[in-house]
GROMACS .gro file of C-alpha atoms in nm:
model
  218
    1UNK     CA    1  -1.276   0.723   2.855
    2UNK     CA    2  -1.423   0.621   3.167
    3UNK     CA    3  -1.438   0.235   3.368
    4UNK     CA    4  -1.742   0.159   3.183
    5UNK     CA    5  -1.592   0.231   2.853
    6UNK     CA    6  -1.272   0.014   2.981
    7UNK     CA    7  -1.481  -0.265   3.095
    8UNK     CA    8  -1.678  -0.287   2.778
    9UNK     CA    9  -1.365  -0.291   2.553
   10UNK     CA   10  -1.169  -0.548   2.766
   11UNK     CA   11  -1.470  -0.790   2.748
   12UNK     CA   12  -1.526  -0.768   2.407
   13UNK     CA   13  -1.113  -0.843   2.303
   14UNK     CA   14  -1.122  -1.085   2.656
   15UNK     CA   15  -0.819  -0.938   2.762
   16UNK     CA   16  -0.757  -0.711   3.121
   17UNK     CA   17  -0.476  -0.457   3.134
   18UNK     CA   18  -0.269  -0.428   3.448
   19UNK     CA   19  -0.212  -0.061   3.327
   20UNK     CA   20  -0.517   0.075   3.186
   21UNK     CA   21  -0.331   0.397   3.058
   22UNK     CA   22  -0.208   0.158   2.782
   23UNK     CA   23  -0.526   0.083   2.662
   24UNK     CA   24  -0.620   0.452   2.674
   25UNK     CA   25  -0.364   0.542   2.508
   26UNK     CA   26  -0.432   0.336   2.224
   27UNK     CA   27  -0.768   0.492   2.206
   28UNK     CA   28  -0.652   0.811   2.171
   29UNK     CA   29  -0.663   0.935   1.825
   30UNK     CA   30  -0.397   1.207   1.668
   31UNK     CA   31  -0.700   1.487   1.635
   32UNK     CA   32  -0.734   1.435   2.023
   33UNK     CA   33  -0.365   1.484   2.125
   34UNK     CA   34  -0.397   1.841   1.926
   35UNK     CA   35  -0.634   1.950   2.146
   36UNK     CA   36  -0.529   1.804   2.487
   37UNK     CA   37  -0.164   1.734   2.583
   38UNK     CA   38  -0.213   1.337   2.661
   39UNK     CA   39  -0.042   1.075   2.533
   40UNK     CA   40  -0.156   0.944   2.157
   41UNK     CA   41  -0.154   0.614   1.983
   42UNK     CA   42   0.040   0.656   1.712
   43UNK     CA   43   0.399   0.519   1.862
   44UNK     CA   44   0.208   0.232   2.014
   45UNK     CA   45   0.032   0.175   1.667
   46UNK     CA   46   0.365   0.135   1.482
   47UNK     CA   47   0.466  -0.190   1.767
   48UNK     CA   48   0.159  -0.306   1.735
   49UNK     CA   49   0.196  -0.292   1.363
   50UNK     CA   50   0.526  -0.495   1.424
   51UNK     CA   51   0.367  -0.763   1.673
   52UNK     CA   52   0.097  -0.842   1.404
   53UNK     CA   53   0.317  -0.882   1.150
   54UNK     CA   54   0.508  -1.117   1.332
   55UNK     CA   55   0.317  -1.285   1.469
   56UNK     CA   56   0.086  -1.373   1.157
   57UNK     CA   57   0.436  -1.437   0.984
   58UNK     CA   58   0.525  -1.713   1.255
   59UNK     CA   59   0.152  -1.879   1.220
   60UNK     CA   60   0.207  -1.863   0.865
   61UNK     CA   61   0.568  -2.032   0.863
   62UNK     CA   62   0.435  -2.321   1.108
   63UNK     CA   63   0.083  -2.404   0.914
   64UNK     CA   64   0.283  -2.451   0.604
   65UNK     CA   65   0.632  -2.611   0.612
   66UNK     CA   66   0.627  -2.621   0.215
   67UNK     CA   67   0.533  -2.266   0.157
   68UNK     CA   68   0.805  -2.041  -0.031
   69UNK     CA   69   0.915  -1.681   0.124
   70UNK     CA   70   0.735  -1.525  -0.206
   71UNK     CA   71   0.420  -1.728  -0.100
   72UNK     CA   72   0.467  -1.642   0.267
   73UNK     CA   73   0.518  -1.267   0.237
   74UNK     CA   74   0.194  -1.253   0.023
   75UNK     CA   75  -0.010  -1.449   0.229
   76UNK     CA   76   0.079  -1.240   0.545
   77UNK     CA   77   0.036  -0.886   0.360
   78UNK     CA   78  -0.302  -0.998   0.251
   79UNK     CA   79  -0.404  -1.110   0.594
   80UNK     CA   80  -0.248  -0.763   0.773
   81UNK     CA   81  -0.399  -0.547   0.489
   82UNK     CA   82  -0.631  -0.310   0.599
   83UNK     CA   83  -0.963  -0.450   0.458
   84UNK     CA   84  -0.983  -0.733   0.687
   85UNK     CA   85  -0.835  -0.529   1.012
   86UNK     CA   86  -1.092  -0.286   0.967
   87UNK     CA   87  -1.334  -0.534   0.922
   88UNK     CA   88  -1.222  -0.689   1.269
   89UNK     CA   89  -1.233  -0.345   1.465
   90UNK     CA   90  -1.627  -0.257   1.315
   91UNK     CA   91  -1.719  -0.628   1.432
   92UNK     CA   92  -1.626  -0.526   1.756
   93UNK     CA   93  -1.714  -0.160   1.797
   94UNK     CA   94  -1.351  -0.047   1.848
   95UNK     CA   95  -1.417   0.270   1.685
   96UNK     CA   96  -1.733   0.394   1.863
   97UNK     CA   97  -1.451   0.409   2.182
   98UNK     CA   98  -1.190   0.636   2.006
   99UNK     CA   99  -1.104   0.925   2.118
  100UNK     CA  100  -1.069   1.213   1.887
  101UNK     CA  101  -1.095   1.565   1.863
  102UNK     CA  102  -1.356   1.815   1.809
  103UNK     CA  103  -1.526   1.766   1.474
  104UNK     CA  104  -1.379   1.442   1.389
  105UNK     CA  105  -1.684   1.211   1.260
  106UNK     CA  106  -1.572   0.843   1.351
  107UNK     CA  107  -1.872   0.697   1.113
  108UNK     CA  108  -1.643   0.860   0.823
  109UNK     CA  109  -1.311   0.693   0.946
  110UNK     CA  110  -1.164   0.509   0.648
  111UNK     CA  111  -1.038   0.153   0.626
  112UNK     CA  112  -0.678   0.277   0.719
  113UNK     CA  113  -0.791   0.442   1.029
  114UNK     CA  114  -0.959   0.169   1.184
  115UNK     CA  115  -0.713  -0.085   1.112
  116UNK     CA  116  -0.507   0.163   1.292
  117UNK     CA  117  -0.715   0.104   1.610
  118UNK     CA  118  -0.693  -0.263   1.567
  119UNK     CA  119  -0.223  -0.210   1.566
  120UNK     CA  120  -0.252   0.004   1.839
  121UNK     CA  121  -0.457  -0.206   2.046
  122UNK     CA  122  -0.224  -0.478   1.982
  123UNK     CA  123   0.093  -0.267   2.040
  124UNK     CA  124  -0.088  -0.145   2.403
  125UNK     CA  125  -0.170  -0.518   2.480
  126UNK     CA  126   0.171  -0.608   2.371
  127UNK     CA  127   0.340  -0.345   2.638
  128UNK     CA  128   0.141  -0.466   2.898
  129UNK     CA  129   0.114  -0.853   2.865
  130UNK     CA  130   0.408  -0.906   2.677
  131UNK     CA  131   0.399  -1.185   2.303
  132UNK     CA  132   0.190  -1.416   2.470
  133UNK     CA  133  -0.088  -1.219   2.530
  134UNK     CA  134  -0.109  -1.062   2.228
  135UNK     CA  135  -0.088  -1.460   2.065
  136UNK     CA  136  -0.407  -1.538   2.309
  137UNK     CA  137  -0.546  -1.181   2.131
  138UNK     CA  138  -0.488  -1.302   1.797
  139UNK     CA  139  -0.647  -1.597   1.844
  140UNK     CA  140  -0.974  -1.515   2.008
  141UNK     CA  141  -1.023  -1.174   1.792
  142UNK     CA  142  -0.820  -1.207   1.491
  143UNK     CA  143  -0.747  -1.561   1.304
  144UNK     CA  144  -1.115  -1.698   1.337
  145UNK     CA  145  -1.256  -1.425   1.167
  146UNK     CA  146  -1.032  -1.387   0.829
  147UNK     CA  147  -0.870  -1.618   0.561
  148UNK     CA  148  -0.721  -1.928   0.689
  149UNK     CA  149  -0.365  -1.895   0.635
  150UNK     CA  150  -0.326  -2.168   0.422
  151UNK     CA  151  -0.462  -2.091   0.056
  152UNK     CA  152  -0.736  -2.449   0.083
  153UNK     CA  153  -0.966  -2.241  -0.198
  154UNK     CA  154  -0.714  -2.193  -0.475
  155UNK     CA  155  -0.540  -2.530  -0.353
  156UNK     CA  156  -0.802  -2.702  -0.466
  157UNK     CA  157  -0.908  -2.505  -0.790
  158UNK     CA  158  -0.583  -2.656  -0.907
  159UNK     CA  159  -0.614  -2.985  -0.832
  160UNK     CA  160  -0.959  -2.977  -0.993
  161UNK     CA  161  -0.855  -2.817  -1.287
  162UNK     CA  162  -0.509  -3.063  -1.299
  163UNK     CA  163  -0.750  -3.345  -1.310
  164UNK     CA  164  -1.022  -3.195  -1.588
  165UNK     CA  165  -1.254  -3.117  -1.295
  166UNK     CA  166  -1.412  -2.794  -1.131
  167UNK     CA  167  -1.517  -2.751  -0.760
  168UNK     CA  168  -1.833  -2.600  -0.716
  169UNK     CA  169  -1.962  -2.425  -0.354
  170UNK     CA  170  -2.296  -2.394  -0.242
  171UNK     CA  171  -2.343  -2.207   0.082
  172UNK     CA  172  -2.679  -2.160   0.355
  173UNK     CA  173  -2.685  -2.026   0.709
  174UNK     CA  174  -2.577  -2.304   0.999
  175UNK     CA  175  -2.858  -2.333   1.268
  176UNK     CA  176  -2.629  -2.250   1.554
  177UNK     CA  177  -2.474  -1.918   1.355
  178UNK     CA  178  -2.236  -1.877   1.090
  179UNK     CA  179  -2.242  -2.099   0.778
  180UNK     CA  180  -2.185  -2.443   0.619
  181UNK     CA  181  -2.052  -2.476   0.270
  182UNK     CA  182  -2.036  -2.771   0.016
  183UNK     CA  183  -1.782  -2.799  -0.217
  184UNK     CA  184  -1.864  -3.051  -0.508
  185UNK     CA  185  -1.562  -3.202  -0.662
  186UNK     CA  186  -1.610  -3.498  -0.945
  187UNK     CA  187  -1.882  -3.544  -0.816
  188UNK     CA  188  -1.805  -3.583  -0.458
  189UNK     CA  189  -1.918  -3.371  -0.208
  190UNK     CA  190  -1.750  -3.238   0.108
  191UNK     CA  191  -1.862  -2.965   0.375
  192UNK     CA  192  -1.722  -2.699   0.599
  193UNK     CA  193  -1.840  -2.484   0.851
  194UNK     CA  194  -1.742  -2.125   0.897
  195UNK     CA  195  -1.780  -1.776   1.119
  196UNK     CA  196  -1.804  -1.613   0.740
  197UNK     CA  197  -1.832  -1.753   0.405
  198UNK     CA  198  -1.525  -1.728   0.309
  199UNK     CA  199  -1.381  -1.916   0.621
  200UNK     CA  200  -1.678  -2.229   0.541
  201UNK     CA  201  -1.555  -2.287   0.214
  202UNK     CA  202  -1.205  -2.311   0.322
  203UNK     CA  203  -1.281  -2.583   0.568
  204UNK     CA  204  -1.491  -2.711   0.277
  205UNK     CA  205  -1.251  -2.701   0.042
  206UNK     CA  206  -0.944  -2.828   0.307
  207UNK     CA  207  -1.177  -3.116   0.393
  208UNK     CA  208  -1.196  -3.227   0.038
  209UNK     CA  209  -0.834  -3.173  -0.031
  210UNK     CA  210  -0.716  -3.414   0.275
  211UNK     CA  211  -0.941  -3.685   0.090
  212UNK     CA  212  -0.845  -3.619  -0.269
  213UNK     CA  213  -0.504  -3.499  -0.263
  214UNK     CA  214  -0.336  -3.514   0.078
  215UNK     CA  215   0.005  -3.420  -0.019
  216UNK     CA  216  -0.176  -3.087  -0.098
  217UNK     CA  217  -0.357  -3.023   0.236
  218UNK     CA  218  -0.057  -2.993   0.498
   0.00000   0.00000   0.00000
């Protein structure tokens, strides 16, 4: 991994390392450490595995005062699952700056080995930056771009379906990128705007919960 490679991957998480080794080190796959004697990124995977679930646990426990630990512990292992991590690393080309050993194909790497990339880059940003850092991470790579924390979607299929109603979503592309969602609720319509789908009719659906049943929106 040369500068250029450094400089590309610290502009696309907007984070700079004091100690680049970290970050190499967390690009440094197990197939590469067979072959050279460097350092790998499977110790640093396993903090950074412990950062995220941390800190996604603590965003969790302050969104949602009411939430129960059953409710909290299921929301967290959905959000840290590998589907959406993986998701996050091929947004950003993560993998295309791996290093791995002779032979390995990348473009074959399975949703558990590039959510691995996305734990070890926190882990490596965690060793150098320290909690905060990796909270400024989260929140510029990670939170905008999967399932609000809060449940708005099913929150409101129950309140419909309490009240002998259904809420329906339509969805088109937003001019400026992304997309806006309507969620139509006895009638009543109310929109949200999103990075994905999934995240517009969330807002959609939050928006129409803080109007029909605010007790069910916090």
């Amino acid at each position: 991994m040369n500068n250029s490679d450094i400089n590309v991957i610290q502009s696309r998480i907007g984070y700079v390392f004091k100690n680049p080794k970290l970050l190499i080190a967390a690009f440094t796959h197990s197939s590469y450490v067979n072959e050279h004697e460097v350092v790998g990124n499977e110790r640093i995977e396993f903090l950074g595995d412990c950062v995220l679930n941390f800190l996604v646990g603590e965003r969790l426990f302050g969104l949602d005062p009411s939430a129960s630990e059953g409710k909290l512990s299921a929301r967290r292992a959905a959000l840290v699952s590998r589907t959406p991590l993986a998701r996050i690393v091929s947004r950003l080309g993560l993998v295309d700056y791996l290093r791995v050993g002779a032979g390995v194909n990348k473009l074959n790497f399975s949703d558990k080995a590039r959510s691995d990339v996305l734990e070890a880059l926190i882990g490596a940003v965690y060793l150098d930056g320290g909690i905060d850092a990796c909270r400024k991470l989260l929140d510029s790579i990670f939170f905008p771009f999967v399932e609000p924390e809060r449940d708005y979607k099913s929150a409101l299929q129950e309140y419909a379906a309490t009240n002998g109603q259904t809420a329906e979503y339509s969805t088109t592309a937003a001019p400026n990128g992304g997309f806006a969602a309507t969620v139509t609720v006895g009638g009543r319509k109310f929109e949200g705007f999103g990075k994905t789908k999934r995240l517009a009719h969330a807002t959609a659906a939050k928006r129409a919960l803080e109007t029909l049943s605010p007790e069910n929106s916090k």
